[in-house]
PDB file of C-alpha atoms in Angstrom:
ATOM      1  CA  ARG U 235       7.158   5.997 -16.048  1.00 54.00           C
ATOM      2  CA  THR U 236       5.867   4.710 -12.841  1.00 59.00           C
ATOM      3  CA  PRO U 237       6.465   6.770  -9.726  1.00 75.00           C
ATOM      4  CA  ASP U 238       9.344   5.535  -7.422  1.00 83.00           C
ATOM      5  CA  GLU U 239       6.845   5.570  -4.763  1.00 92.00           C
ATOM      6  CA  PRO U 240       7.173   1.802  -3.035  1.00 92.00           C
ATOM      7  CA  GLU U 241       3.478   1.284  -2.934  1.00 92.00           C
ATOM      8  CA  VAL U 242       2.920   1.881  -6.144  1.00 94.00           C
ATOM      9  CA  LEU U 243       5.793  -0.164  -7.424  1.00 94.00           C
ATOM     10  CA  GLN U 244       4.869  -2.942  -5.557  1.00 94.00           C
ATOM     11  CA  LEU U 245       1.048  -3.000  -7.127  1.00 94.00           C
ATOM     12  CA  THR U 246       2.593  -2.658 -10.670  1.00 93.00           C
ATOM     13  CA  GLY U 247       4.582  -5.812  -9.826  1.00 94.00           C
ATOM     14  CA  MET U 248       1.430  -7.617  -8.479  1.00 95.00           C
ATOM     15  CA  VAL U 249      -0.581  -6.520 -11.536  1.00 95.00           C
ATOM     16  CA  LEU U 250       2.628  -7.319 -14.187  1.00 95.00           C
ATOM     17  CA  ARG U 251       2.731 -10.926 -12.361  1.00 94.00           C
ATOM     18  CA  SER U 252      -1.304 -11.487 -13.037  1.00 94.00           C
ATOM     19  CA  GLN U 253      -0.710 -10.810 -16.662  1.00 95.00           C
ATOM     20  CA  GLY U 254       1.925 -13.667 -16.575  1.00 94.00           C
ATOM     21  CA  LYS U 255       4.775 -10.843 -17.115  1.00 97.00           C
ATOM     22  CA  LEU U 256       6.892 -12.269 -14.372  1.00 96.00           C
ATOM     23  CA  THR U 257      10.322 -11.062 -15.216  1.00 96.00           C
ATOM     24  CA  GLU U 258       8.728  -7.200 -15.304  1.00 97.00           C
ATOM     25  CA  ALA U 259       6.930  -7.720 -12.277  1.00 96.00           C
ATOM     26  CA  GLU U 260       9.990  -9.150 -10.254  1.00 97.00           C
ATOM     27  CA  GLN U 261      11.721  -5.989 -11.269  1.00 97.00           C
ATOM     28  CA  TYR U 262       9.145  -3.928  -9.864  1.00 95.00           C
ATOM     29  CA  LEU U 263       8.927  -5.802  -6.912  1.00 97.00           C
ATOM     30  CA  ARG U 264      12.639  -5.350  -6.057  1.00 97.00           C
ATOM     31  CA  ARG U 265      12.789  -1.821  -6.941  1.00 95.00           C
ATOM     32  CA  SER U 266       9.739  -1.455  -4.350  1.00 96.00           C
ATOM     33  CA  LEU U 267      12.047  -3.333  -1.710  1.00 97.00           C
ATOM     34  CA  GLN U 268      15.056  -1.017  -3.000  1.00 95.00           C
ATOM     35  CA  ALA U 269      12.848   1.959  -1.925  1.00 94.00           C
ATOM     36  CA  ALA U 270      11.532   0.655   1.150  1.00 95.00           C
ATOM     37  CA  PRO U 271      13.070  -2.595   2.264  1.00 96.00           C
ATOM     38  CA  ASP U 272      10.813  -2.957   5.717  1.00 97.00           C
ATOM     39  CA  ARG U 273       8.083  -4.145   3.888  1.00 96.00           C
ATOM     40  CA  ALA U 274       7.504  -7.648   4.802  1.00 98.00           C
ATOM     41  CA  HIS U 275       4.345  -8.276   2.550  1.00 97.00           C
ATOM     42  CA  VAL U 276       6.611  -7.308  -0.773  1.00 97.00           C
ATOM     43  CA  HIS U 277       9.396  -9.629   0.570  1.00 98.00           C
ATOM     44  CA  SER U 278       6.843 -12.291   0.767  1.00 98.00           C
ATOM     45  CA  ASN U 279       5.206 -11.457  -2.372  1.00 97.00           C
ATOM     46  CA  LEU U 280       8.630 -11.618  -4.493  1.00 98.00           C
ATOM     47  CA  GLY U 281       9.128 -15.081  -2.576  1.00 98.00           C
ATOM     48  CA  ASN U 282       6.009 -16.121  -4.085  1.00 98.00           C
ATOM     49  CA  LEU U 283       6.895 -14.928  -7.584  1.00 98.00           C
ATOM     50  CA  LEU U 284      10.370 -16.768  -7.263  1.00 98.00           C
ATOM     51  CA  ALA U 285       8.767 -19.964  -5.985  1.00 98.00           C
ATOM     52  CA  HIS U 286       6.443 -19.960  -8.879  1.00 97.00           C
ATOM     53  CA  ARG U 287       9.556 -19.780 -11.255  1.00 97.00           C
ATOM     54  CA  GLN U 288      11.003 -22.400  -9.531  1.00 97.00           C
ATOM     55  CA  ARG U 289      13.733 -20.031  -8.185  1.00 98.00           C
ATOM     56  CA  HIS U 290      13.304 -22.117  -4.700  1.00 98.00           C
ATOM     57  CA  ALA U 291      16.381 -20.691  -2.672  1.00 97.00           C
ATOM     58  CA  GLU U 292      15.836 -17.307  -3.339  1.00 98.00           C
ATOM     59  CA  ALA U 293      12.072 -17.762  -2.668  1.00 98.00           C
ATOM     60  CA  ILE U 294      13.061 -19.186   0.979  1.00 98.00           C
ATOM     61  CA  GLU U 295      15.530 -16.283   1.245  1.00 98.00           C
ATOM     62  CA  CYS U 296      12.670 -13.621   0.623  1.00 98.00           C
ATOM     63  CA  TYR U 297      10.433 -15.574   3.701  1.00 98.00           C
ATOM     64  CA  ARG U 298      12.904 -15.219   5.651  1.00 98.00           C
ATOM     65  CA  ASN U 299      13.463 -11.329   5.087  1.00 98.00           C
ATOM     66  CA  ALA U 300       9.868 -10.820   5.657  1.00 98.00           C
ATOM     67  CA  LEU U 301       9.823 -12.954   8.624  1.00 98.00           C
ATOM     68  CA  SER U 302      12.788 -11.047  10.267  1.00 98.00           C
ATOM     69  CA  ILE U 303      10.766  -8.314   9.409  1.00 98.00           C
ATOM     70  CA  ALA U 304       7.583  -9.557  11.055  1.00 98.00           C
ATOM     71  CA  PRO U 305       7.837 -12.576  12.936  1.00 97.00           C
ATOM     72  CA  GLY U 306       4.421 -13.135  13.263  1.00 97.00           C
ATOM     73  CA  TYR U 307       3.437 -12.924   9.372  1.00 98.00           C
ATOM     74  CA  ILE U 308       1.653 -16.221   8.909  1.00 98.00           C
ATOM     75  CA  ASP U 309       1.543 -16.409   5.261  1.00 97.00           C
ATOM     76  CA  ALA U 310       5.087 -15.803   5.060  1.00 98.00           C
ATOM     77  CA  TRP U 311       5.826 -19.245   7.417  1.00 98.00           C
ATOM     78  CA  TYR U 312       3.122 -20.736   5.509  1.00 98.00           C
ATOM     79  CA  ASN U 313       5.087 -20.125   2.257  1.00 98.00           C
ATOM     80  CA  LEU U 314       8.518 -20.845   3.610  1.00 98.00           C
ATOM     81  CA  GLY U 315       7.056 -24.423   4.924  1.00 98.00           C
ATOM     82  CA  THR U 316       5.724 -25.306   1.591  1.00 98.00           C
ATOM     83  CA  VAL U 317       8.531 -24.382  -0.672  1.00 98.00           C
ATOM     84  CA  ALA U 318      10.872 -26.137   1.861  1.00 98.00           C
ATOM     85  CA  LEU U 319       8.806 -28.913   1.487  1.00 97.00           C
ATOM     86  CA  ARG U 320       9.301 -28.701  -2.248  1.00 96.00           C
ATOM     87  CA  ILE U 321      12.712 -28.862  -2.299  1.00 97.00           C
ATOM     88  CA  GLY U 322      12.956 -31.738   0.186  1.00 97.00           C
ATOM     89  CA  ASP U 323      13.796 -29.829   3.430  1.00 98.00           C
ATOM     90  CA  ALA U 324      11.483 -31.232   5.629  1.00 98.00           C
ATOM     91  CA  GLY U 325      12.936 -29.915   8.587  1.00 98.00           C
ATOM     92  CA  THR U 326      12.504 -26.430   7.962  1.00 98.00           C
ATOM     93  CA  ALA U 327       9.057 -27.339   6.336  1.00 98.00           C
ATOM     94  CA  ARG U 328       8.129 -28.632   9.780  1.00 98.00           C
ATOM     95  CA  ASP U 329       9.414 -25.898  12.040  1.00 98.00           C
ATOM     96  CA  ALA U 330       7.741 -23.436   9.684  1.00 98.00           C
ATOM     97  CA  LEU U 331       4.358 -25.195   9.392  1.00 98.00           C
ATOM     98  CA  GLU U 332       4.061 -25.697  13.377  1.00 98.00           C
ATOM     99  CA  ARG U 333       3.977 -22.090  13.443  1.00 98.00           C
ATOM    100  CA  VAL U 334       1.161 -21.696  11.096  1.00 98.00           C
ATOM    101  CA  VAL U 335      -0.769 -24.286  13.051  1.00 98.00           C
ATOM    102  CA  ALA U 336      -0.170 -23.041  16.564  1.00 97.00           C
ATOM    103  CA  ALA U 337      -0.946 -19.480  15.392  1.00 97.00           C
ATOM    104  CA  GLN U 338      -3.980 -20.622  13.338  1.00 96.00           C
ATOM    105  CA  PRO U 339      -5.388 -24.054  14.210  1.00 94.00           C
ATOM    106  CA  ALA U 340      -8.239 -23.801  11.456  1.00 94.00           C
ATOM    107  CA  ILE U 341      -5.994 -23.632   8.442  1.00 95.00           C
ATOM    108  CA  ALA U 342      -6.212 -27.365   6.845  1.00 96.00           C
ATOM    109  CA  LYS U 343      -4.009 -26.728   4.175  1.00 97.00           C
ATOM    110  CA  ALA U 344      -1.155 -26.137   6.707  1.00 98.00           C
ATOM    111  CA  TRP U 345      -2.126 -29.068   8.581  1.00 98.00           C
ATOM    112  CA  ALA U 346      -1.592 -31.059   5.358  1.00 97.00           C
ATOM    113  CA  ALA U 347       1.514 -29.708   4.523  1.00 98.00           C
ATOM    114  CA  LEU U 348       2.761 -30.496   8.067  1.00 98.00           C
ATOM    115  CA  GLY U 349       1.464 -34.078   7.488  1.00 97.00           C
ATOM    116  CA  HIS U 350       3.187 -34.129   4.707  1.00 97.00           C
ATOM    117  CA  ALA U 351       6.360 -33.082   6.472  1.00 98.00           C
ATOM    118  CA  TYR U 352       6.319 -35.205   9.278  1.00 98.00           C
ATOM    119  CA  ARG U 353       5.792 -38.033   6.647  1.00 96.00           C
ATOM    120  CA  ALA U 354       9.099 -37.144   5.050  1.00 96.00           C
ATOM    121  CA  LEU U 355      10.728 -37.376   8.372  1.00 97.00           C
ATOM    122  CA  SER U 356       9.251 -41.050   9.207  1.00 96.00           C
ATOM    123  CA  ASN U 357       7.154 -39.886  11.952  1.00 97.00           C
ATOM    124  CA  VAL U 358       4.102 -41.800  11.207  1.00 95.00           C
ATOM    125  CA  ASP U 359       2.345 -40.712  14.633  1.00 96.00           C
ATOM    126  CA  ARG U 360       2.764 -36.821  14.071  1.00 97.00           C
ATOM    127  CA  SER U 361       2.055 -37.159  10.332  1.00 96.00           C
ATOM    128  CA  ARG U 362      -1.333 -38.876  10.925  1.00 95.00           C
ATOM    129  CA  HIS U 363      -2.427 -36.524  13.544  1.00 97.00           C
ATOM    130  CA  ALA U 364      -1.437 -33.686  11.296  1.00 98.00           C
ATOM    131  CA  TYR U 365      -3.775 -35.131   8.466  1.00 95.00           C
ATOM    132  CA  LEU U 366      -6.625 -35.896  11.060  1.00 93.00           C
ATOM    133  CA  GLN U 367      -6.338 -32.416  12.286  1.00 97.00           C
ATOM    134  CA  ALA U 368      -6.513 -31.009   8.607  1.00 96.00           C
ATOM    135  CA  LEU U 369      -9.785 -33.347   8.136  1.00 92.00           C
ATOM    136  CA  ARG U 370     -11.082 -31.750  11.338  1.00 94.00           C
ATOM    137  CA  ALA U 371     -10.503 -28.284   9.732  1.00 95.00           C
ATOM    138  CA  ASP U 372     -11.928 -29.196   6.359  1.00 93.00           C
ATOM    139  CA  ALA U 373     -13.635 -32.471   5.846  1.00 89.00           C
ATOM    140  CA  ARG U 374     -13.131 -32.301   2.382  1.00 87.00           C
ATOM    141  CA  HIS U 375      -9.474 -31.900   2.256  1.00 89.00           C
ATOM    142  CA  ARG U 376      -8.147 -33.945  -0.670  1.00 87.00           C
ATOM    143  CA  GLY U 377      -4.513 -33.840   0.343  1.00 89.00           C
ATOM    144  CA  ALA U 378      -5.177 -35.252   3.819  1.00 91.00           C
ATOM    145  CA  HIS U 379      -7.279 -38.102   2.687  1.00 85.00           C
ATOM    146  CA  HIS U 380      -4.327 -38.920   0.242  1.00 86.00           C
ATOM    147  CA  GLY U 381      -1.564 -38.435   2.937  1.00 90.00           C
ATOM    148  CA  LEU U 382      -3.649 -40.932   5.325  1.00 89.00           C
ATOM    149  CA  ALA U 383      -3.895 -43.316   2.484  1.00 86.00           C
ATOM    150  CA  LEU U 384      -0.242 -43.305   1.958  1.00 86.00           C
ATOM    151  CA  LEU U 385       0.637 -43.804   5.707  1.00 86.00           C
ATOM    152  CA  ALA U 386      -2.048 -46.671   5.405  1.00 83.00           C
ATOM    153  CA  ARG U 387      -0.546 -48.546   2.533  1.00 82.00           C
ATOM    154  CA  GLN U 388       2.844 -47.933   4.290  1.00 80.00           C
ATOM    155  CA  GLU U 389       1.591 -49.879   7.097  1.00 75.00           C
ATOM    156  CA  ARG U 390      -0.046 -52.577   5.319  1.00 80.00           C
ATOM    157  CA  GLU U 391      -3.660 -51.112   6.125  1.00 76.00           C
ATOM    158  CA  LEU U 392      -5.062 -51.799   2.669  1.00 72.00           C
ATOM    159  CA  PRO U 393      -8.898 -51.266   3.747  1.00 69.00           C
ATOM    160  CA  THR U 394      -8.382 -48.357   5.319  1.00 67.00           C
ATOM    161  CA  ALA U 395      -5.909 -46.949   2.469  1.00 65.00           C
ATOM    162  CA  LEU U 396      -8.771 -47.907  -0.100  1.00 69.00           C
ATOM    163  CA  GLN U 397     -10.951 -46.120   2.256  1.00 70.00           C
ATOM    164  CA  HIS U 398      -9.226 -42.779   2.074  1.00 62.00           C
ATOM    165  CA  ILE U 399      -8.514 -43.024  -1.481  1.00 71.00           C
ATOM    166  CA  ASP U 400     -11.883 -43.595  -2.093  1.00 67.00           C
ATOM    167  CA  ARG U 401     -12.787 -40.342  -0.299  1.00 71.00           C
ATOM    168  CA  GLY U 402     -10.489 -38.337  -1.857  1.00 66.00           C
ATOM    169  CA  LEU U 403     -11.510 -39.393  -5.250  1.00 69.00           C
ATOM    170  CA  ALA U 404     -15.061 -38.612  -4.323  1.00 74.00           C
ATOM    171  CA  LEU U 405     -14.035 -34.970  -3.258  1.00 69.00           C
ATOM    172  CA  SER U 406     -12.626 -34.529  -6.713  1.00 62.00           C
ATOM    173  CA  SER U 407     -15.653 -34.997  -8.844  1.00 52.00           C
TER     174      SER U 407
END
């Protein structure tokens, strides 16, 4: 039997998750939160597990719980943004990802996700800016090249679209 110490429960949950025992992992993470509900990283870890299980609304609630405890928790903001984007809530995604890039401008994946959010919101200029920032942070970011290709195709700039597609494909090999 695992002691009911929050840290032990949380670590057990993370080990179970790594073993693919997701239902048991969730139970341990929830028990950890019952014992110590003020641990932002456990809320975020539970959110990650729930997002992995396609339980997006619950995951978002976990990230919001984490952020109510630790408003500067960048990983929770990033995860909130990417899950919101996955379910089509581009406004929430944009707001969350703007916070990430403002706090840590060198995170290419956050810039690329922000580009996706702005593209979903039909804001081509901000989308392009975000993708270019992603490439400034990491010139090999395939998602940014893909996003720029989609924008160029949308604007009927086919040579530019093909150029970004080629760059993205070259990075895949």
